[in-house]
Coordinates of N, CA and C in Angstrom, one line a residue:
M1 N -54.1 -56.4 46.2 CA -54.4 -56.4 44.8 C -55.2 -55.2 44.4
G2 N -56.1 -54.7 45.2 CA -56.9 -53.5 44.9 C -56.1 -52.3 44.7
Q3 N -55.1 -52.2 45.5 CA -54.2 -51.0 45.3 C -53.5 -51.0 44.0
I4 N -53.0 -52.1 43.6 CA -52.4 -52.2 42.3 C -53.3 -51.9 41.1
I5 N -54.5 -52.3 41.2 CA -55.6 -52.0 40.2 C -55.8 -50.5 40.1
H6 N -55.9 -49.9 41.3 CA -56.0 -48.4 41.3 C -54.8 -47.7 40.7
E7 N -53.6 -48.1 41.0 CA -52.4 -47.5 40.5 C -52.3 -47.7 39.0
I8 N -52.6 -48.8 38.5 CA -52.6 -49.1 37.0 C -53.6 -48.2 36.3
S9 N -54.8 -48.2 36.8 CA -55.9 -47.4 36.3 C -55.5 -45.9 36.3
K10 N -55.0 -45.4 37.4 CA -54.7 -44.0 37.5 C -53.6 -43.6 36.5
S11 N -52.6 -44.5 36.4 CA -51.5 -44.2 35.4 C -52.0 -44.1 34.0
I12 N -52.9 -45.0 33.6 CA -53.5 -45.0 32.3 C -54.3 -43.8 32.1
V13 N -55.2 -43.5 33.0 CA -56.1 -42.3 32.9 C -55.2 -41.0 32.9
D14 N -54.2 -40.9 33.8 CA -53.4 -39.7 33.8 C -52.6 -39.5 32.5
W15 N -52.1 -40.6 32.0 CA -51.3 -40.6 30.7 C -52.3 -40.1 29.6
S16 N -53.5 -40.7 29.6 CA -54.5 -40.4 28.6 C -54.8 -38.9 28.6
S17 N -55.0 -38.4 29.8 CA -55.3 -37.0 30.0 C -54.2 -36.1 29.6
E18 N -52.9 -36.4 30.0 CA -51.8 -35.6 29.6 C -51.5 -35.6 28.1
N19 N -51.9 -36.7 27.4 CA -51.7 -36.8 26.0 C -53.0 -36.5 25.2
N20 N -54.0 -35.9 25.8 CA -55.2 -35.5 25.2 C -55.9 -36.6 24.4
A21 N -55.9 -37.8 24.9 CA -56.6 -38.9 24.3 C -58.1 -38.6 24.1
D22 N -58.7 -38.9 23.0 CA -60.1 -38.6 22.8 C -61.0 -39.7 23.5
K23 N -60.4 -40.9 23.8 CA -61.1 -41.9 24.5 C -60.1 -43.0 25.0
I24 N -60.6 -43.7 26.0 CA -59.8 -44.9 26.5 C -60.6 -46.1 26.2
I25 N -59.9 -47.1 25.7 CA -60.6 -48.4 25.4 C -59.9 -49.5 26.2
S26 N -60.6 -50.3 27.0 CA -60.0 -51.4 27.7 C -60.7 -52.7 27.2
L27 N -59.9 -53.7 27.3 CA -60.3 -55.1 26.8 C -60.1 -56.0 28.0
A28 N -61.1 -56.9 28.2 CA -61.0 -57.9 29.3 C -61.8 -59.1 29.0
G29 N -61.7 -60.1 29.8 CA -62.5 -61.3 29.7 C -63.5 -61.3 30.9
V30 N -64.6 -62.0 30.7 CA -65.5 -62.3 31.8 C -65.7 -63.8 31.8
A31 N -65.3 -64.4 32.9 CA -65.4 -65.8 33.1 C -66.8 -66.3 33.1
M32 N -67.1 -67.3 32.3 CA -68.4 -67.9 32.2 C -68.2 -69.4 32.4
P33 N -69.3 -70.1 33.0 CA -69.1 -71.5 33.2 C -69.4 -72.3 31.9
F34 N -69.7 -71.7 30.8 CA -70.0 -72.4 29.6 C -69.2 -71.7 28.5
S35 N -69.1 -72.3 27.4 CA -68.4 -71.8 26.2 C -69.3 -70.8 25.4
G36 N -68.8 -69.7 25.1 CA -69.5 -68.7 24.3 C -68.6 -67.8 23.5
S37 N -69.3 -67.0 22.7 CA -68.5 -66.1 21.9 C -69.0 -64.7 21.9
R38 N -69.8 -64.4 22.9 CA -70.4 -63.0 23.0 C -69.4 -62.1 23.5
V39 N -69.5 -60.8 23.1 CA -68.7 -59.7 23.6 C -69.7 -58.7 24.2
Y40 N -69.4 -58.3 25.4 CA -70.3 -57.4 26.1 C -69.5 -56.0 26.2
G41 N -70.2 -55.0 26.5 CA -69.6 -53.7 26.6 C -70.2 -52.8 27.7
A42 N -69.4 -51.9 28.1 CA -69.8 -50.8 29.0 C -69.1 -49.6 28.7
A43 N -69.8 -48.4 28.9 CA -69.2 -47.2 28.5 C -69.6 -46.1 29.5
N44 N -68.8 -45.0 29.6 CA -69.2 -44.0 30.5 C -69.8 -42.8 29.9
T45 N -70.2 -42.9 28.6 CA -71.0 -41.8 27.9 C -72.1 -42.4 27.1
D46 N -73.1 -41.7 26.9 CA -74.2 -42.2 26.0 C -73.8 -42.4 24.6
G47 N -72.9 -41.5 24.1 CA -72.4 -41.6 22.7 C -71.6 -42.9 22.5
L48 N -70.8 -43.3 23.5 CA -70.1 -44.5 23.3 C -71.0 -45.7 23.5
I49 N -72.0 -45.6 24.3 CA -72.9 -46.7 24.4 C -73.6 -47.0 23.1
K50 N -74.0 -45.9 22.4 CA -74.6 -46.0 21.1 C -73.7 -46.6 20.1
L51 N -72.4 -46.2 20.2 CA -71.4 -46.7 19.3 C -71.2 -48.2 19.4
L52 N -71.2 -48.7 20.7 CA -71.1 -50.1 21.0 C -72.3 -50.8 20.4
E53 N -73.5 -50.3 20.8 CA -74.7 -50.9 20.3 C -74.8 -51.0 18.8
S54 N -74.4 -50.0 18.1 CA -74.5 -50.0 16.6 C -73.5 -51.0 16.0
N55 N -72.6 -51.5 16.8 CA -71.6 -52.5 16.3 C -71.9 -53.9 16.9
G56 N -73.1 -54.0 17.4 CA -73.6 -55.4 17.8 C -73.1 -55.8 19.2
V57 N -72.6 -54.9 20.0 CA -72.1 -55.2 21.3 C -73.3 -55.2 22.3
E58 N -73.4 -56.2 23.1 CA -74.4 -56.3 24.1 C -74.0 -55.4 25.3
I59 N -74.8 -54.4 25.7 CA -74.4 -53.5 26.8 C -74.8 -54.2 28.1
L60 N -73.8 -54.1 29.0 CA -74.1 -54.6 30.4 C -74.8 -53.4 31.1
N61 N -76.1 -53.7 31.5 CA -76.9 -52.7 32.1 C -76.9 -52.8 33.6
E62 N -76.4 -53.9 34.1 CA -76.3 -54.1 35.6 C -75.2 -55.0 35.9
G63 N -74.8 -55.0 37.2 CA -73.7 -55.8 37.6 C -72.4 -54.9 37.8
A64 N -71.3 -55.5 38.0 CA -70.1 -54.8 38.3 C -69.0 -55.3 37.4
I65 N -68.1 -54.4 36.9 CA -66.9 -54.8 36.2 C -65.8 -54.7 37.1
G66 N -65.1 -55.7 37.4 CA -64.0 -55.7 38.3 C -62.7 -55.4 37.5
G67 N -61.6 -55.4 38.3 CA -60.3 -55.3 37.7 C -60.0 -53.9 37.2
V68 N -59.0 -53.9 36.3 CA -58.5 -52.6 35.8 C -59.5 -52.0 34.9
S69 N -60.2 -52.8 34.1 CA -61.2 -52.3 33.1 C -62.3 -51.5 33.9
G70 N -62.8 -52.1 34.9 CA -63.9 -51.4 35.7 C -63.3 -50.1 36.3
Q71 N -62.1 -50.2 36.9 CA -61.6 -49.0 37.5 C -61.3 -47.9 36.5
I72 N -60.8 -48.3 35.3 CA -60.6 -47.2 34.3 C -61.9 -46.5 34.0
L73 N -63.0 -47.2 33.8 CA -64.3 -46.6 33.5 C -64.6 -45.6 34.6
L74 N -64.4 -45.9 35.8 CA -64.7 -45.0 36.9 C -63.7 -43.8 36.9
D75 N -62.4 -44.1 36.8 CA -61.4 -43.0 36.9 C -61.6 -42.1 35.7
A76 N -62.0 -42.6 34.5 CA -62.1 -41.8 33.3 C -63.3 -40.8 33.5
I77 N -64.3 -41.2 34.2 CA -65.4 -40.3 34.5 C -64.9 -39.1 35.3
T78 N -64.2 -39.3 36.3 CA -63.6 -38.2 37.1 C -62.7 -37.3 36.2
A79 N -61.9 -37.9 35.3 CA -61.0 -37.1 34.5 C -61.8 -36.5 33.3
K80 N -63.1 -36.9 33.1 CA -63.9 -36.4 32.0 C -63.3 -36.9 30.7
I81 N -62.9 -38.1 30.6 CA -62.4 -38.8 29.4 C -63.4 -39.8 29.0
P82 N -64.0 -39.8 27.8 CA -64.9 -40.9 27.4 C -64.1 -42.2 27.4
A83 N -64.8 -43.3 27.8 CA -64.1 -44.6 27.9 C -65.1 -45.7 27.7
F84 N -64.7 -46.8 27.1 CA -65.5 -48.0 27.0 C -64.6 -49.2 27.2
S85 N -65.3 -50.3 27.6 CA -64.7 -51.5 27.9 C -65.4 -52.6 27.1
L86 N -64.6 -53.5 26.5 CA -65.2 -54.7 25.8 C -64.8 -55.9 26.6
L87 N -65.8 -56.7 26.9 CA -65.5 -57.9 27.7 C -66.0 -59.2 27.0
A88 N -65.1 -60.0 26.7 CA -65.4 -61.3 26.0 C -65.6 -62.4 26.9
E89 N -66.6 -63.3 26.6 CA -66.8 -64.5 27.4 C -65.6 -65.4 27.3
T90 N -65.2 -65.9 28.4 CA -64.0 -66.8 28.4 C -64.5 -68.1 29.1
K91 N -63.7 -69.1 28.9 CA -64.0 -70.4 29.5 C -63.3 -70.4 30.9
G92 N -63.9 -70.0 31.9 CA -63.3 -70.0 33.2 C -62.2 -68.9 33.3
M93 N -61.2 -69.2 34.1 CA -60.2 -68.2 34.4 C -58.9 -68.4 33.6
N94 N -59.0 -69.3 32.6 CA -57.7 -69.6 31.9 C -57.6 -68.7 30.6
P95 N -56.4 -68.5 30.1 CA -56.3 -67.7 28.9 C -57.2 -68.4 27.8
D96 N -57.8 -67.5 27.0 CA -58.7 -68.0 26.0 C -58.5 -67.3 24.7
P97 N -57.7 -67.9 23.8 CA -57.4 -67.2 22.5 C -58.6 -67.0 21.6
R98 N -59.6 -67.9 21.7 CA -60.8 -67.8 20.9 C -61.6 -66.5 21.4
A99 N -61.7 -66.3 22.7 CA -62.3 -65.1 23.2 C -61.5 -63.8 22.8
S100 N -60.2 -64.0 22.8 CA -59.4 -62.8 22.4 C -59.6 -62.5 21.0
A101 N -59.8 -63.5 20.1 CA -60.1 -63.3 18.7 C -61.4 -62.6 18.5
E102 N -62.4 -63.0 19.3 CA -63.8 -62.4 19.2 C -63.7 -60.9 19.6
I103 N -63.0 -60.6 20.7 CA -63.0 -59.2 21.2 C -62.2 -58.4 20.2
L104 N -61.2 -58.9 19.5 CA -60.4 -58.1 18.5 C -61.2 -57.9 17.3
K105 N -62.1 -58.9 16.9 CA -62.9 -58.7 15.7 C -63.9 -57.5 16.0
V106 N -64.5 -57.5 17.2 CA -65.4 -56.4 17.5 C -64.7 -55.1 17.6
L107 N -63.5 -55.1 18.2 CA -62.7 -53.8 18.3 C -62.4 -53.3 16.9
G108 N -62.0 -54.2 16.0 CA -61.7 -53.8 14.6 C -62.9 -53.2 13.9
K109 N -64.1 -53.8 14.1 CA -65.3 -53.3 13.6 C -65.6 -51.9 14.1
I110 N -65.5 -51.7 15.4 CA -65.7 -50.4 16.0 C -64.8 -49.3 15.5
L111 N -63.5 -49.7 15.4 CA -62.5 -48.7 14.9 C -62.3 -48.7 13.4
N112 N -63.1 -49.5 12.7 CA -63.1 -49.5 11.3 C -61.8 -49.9 10.6
F113 N -61.2 -51.0 11.2 CA -60.0 -51.6 10.5 C -60.0 -53.1 10.8
D114 N -59.4 -53.8 9.9 CA -59.4 -55.3 9.9 C -58.2 -55.8 10.8
I115 N -58.5 -56.7 11.7 CA -57.5 -57.3 12.6 C -57.5 -58.8 12.2
D116 N -56.3 -59.3 11.8 CA -56.2 -60.7 11.4 C -56.1 -61.5 12.7
V117 N -57.0 -62.4 13.0 CA -57.1 -63.2 14.2 C -56.8 -64.7 13.9
T118 N -56.2 -64.9 12.7 CA -56.0 -66.3 12.3 C -55.1 -67.0 13.3
I119 N -54.0 -66.4 13.8 CA -53.1 -67.0 14.7 C -53.8 -67.4 16.0
L120 N -54.7 -66.5 16.5 CA -55.4 -66.7 17.7 C -56.4 -67.9 17.6
I121 N -57.0 -68.0 16.4 CA -57.9 -69.1 16.2 C -57.2 -70.4 16.1
E122 N -56.0 -70.4 15.5 CA -55.2 -71.6 15.4 C -54.7 -72.0 16.8
E123 N -54.3 -71.1 17.6 CA -53.9 -71.3 19.0 C -55.1 -71.9 19.8
A124 N -56.2 -71.4 19.6 CA -57.4 -71.9 20.3 C -57.7 -73.3 19.9
E125 N -57.5 -73.6 18.6 CA -57.7 -75.0 18.2 C -56.7 -76.0 18.8
N126 N -55.5 -75.5 18.9 CA -54.4 -76.3 19.5 C -54.7 -76.6 21.0
I127 N -55.1 -75.5 21.7 CA -55.4 -75.7 23.1 C -56.6 -76.6 23.3
E128 N -57.6 -76.4 22.5 CA -58.8 -77.3 22.6 C -58.5 -78.7 22.4
A129 N -57.6 -79.0 21.4 CA -57.2 -80.4 21.1 C -56.4 -80.9 22.3
Q130 N -55.5 -80.1 22.9 CA -54.8 -80.6 24.1 C -55.7 -80.9 25.2
M131 N -56.7 -80.0 25.4 CA -57.6 -80.2 26.5 C -58.5 -81.5 26.3
E132 N -58.9 -81.7 25.1 CA -59.6 -82.9 24.7 C -58.8 -84.2 25.0
G133 N -57.5 -84.1 24.6 CA -56.5 -85.2 24.9 C -56.4 -85.5 26.4
L134 N -56.3 -84.4 27.2 CA -56.2 -84.6 28.6 C -57.5 -85.2 29.2
A135 N -58.6 -84.7 28.7 CA -59.9 -85.2 29.2 C -60.0 -86.7 28.8
R136 N -59.6 -87.1 27.6 CA -59.6 -88.5 27.2 C -58.7 -89.4 28.1
Q137 N -57.5 -88.9 28.4 CA -56.6 -89.6 29.3 C -57.2 -89.8 30.7
T138 N -57.9 -88.7 31.2 CA -58.5 -88.8 32.5 C -59.6 -89.8 32.5
R139 N -60.4 -89.8 31.5 CA -61.5 -90.8 31.4 C -60.9 -92.3 31.4
E140 N -59.8 -92.5 30.7 CA -59.2 -93.8 30.6 C -58.7 -94.2 32.0
I141 N -58.0 -93.3 32.7 CA -57.5 -93.6 34.0 C -58.7 -94.0 35.0
K142 N -59.8 -93.2 34.9 CA -60.9 -93.5 35.7 C -61.5 -94.9 35.4
R143 N -61.6 -95.2 34.1 CA -62.1 -96.5 33.7 C -61.3 -97.6 34.3
K144 N -59.9 -97.5 34.2 CA -59.0 -98.5 34.8 C -59.2 -98.6 36.3
E145 N -59.3 -97.5 37.0 CA -59.5 -97.5 38.4 C -60.8 -98.3 38.8
I146 N -61.8 -98.0 38.0 CA -63.1 -98.7 38.3 C -63.0 -100.2 38.1
K147 N -62.3 -100.6 37.0 CA -62.1 -102.0 36.7 C -61.2 -102.7 37.8
E148 N -60.4 -102.0 38.4 CA -59.4 -102.6 39.4 C -60.1 -102.7 40.8
L149 N -61.2 -102.0 41.0 CA -61.8 -102.1 42.3 C -62.4 -103.5 42.6
P150 N -62.1 -104.0 43.8 CA -62.7 -105.3 44.1 C -64.2 -105.3 44.2
M151 N -64.9 -106.4 43.9 CA -66.3 -106.5 44.0 C -66.8 -106.3 45.4
F152 N -66.1 -106.9 46.4 CA -66.5 -106.8 47.8 C -65.3 -106.4 48.6
Y153 N -65.6 -105.7 49.7 CA -64.5 -105.3 50.6 C -64.4 -106.2 51.7

């Protein structure tokens, strides 16, 4: 897995360098045990850190960013390309349309354009309703199992 991450990052940074990109932006999620809507950021230049802060992004001052986003930040330093990563809180390791909407809102603010996230919010509501339905079914099954247990063994 690590080799694939390095190869993807290298391809992105090499392409960015060959095409004279002024910066690289990566988007990712950070799994949290609770539901949240915060977007964190990390950057490889002071100017981009200030840009993130001025747009309400909480800067990660410690810890490690894994995956392609973290590797891009490192590889971009070597290539002398400014880069930043936005990381949205997600509910565990599952796809999270609500977190995707939050990160796109922040990106739009930073880049000064409006991104319509209505479809993502609707999808989040659908997924949340399905998850609640599954949780309700699970609770019902557990209640039935408890009722069916004999009083004495």
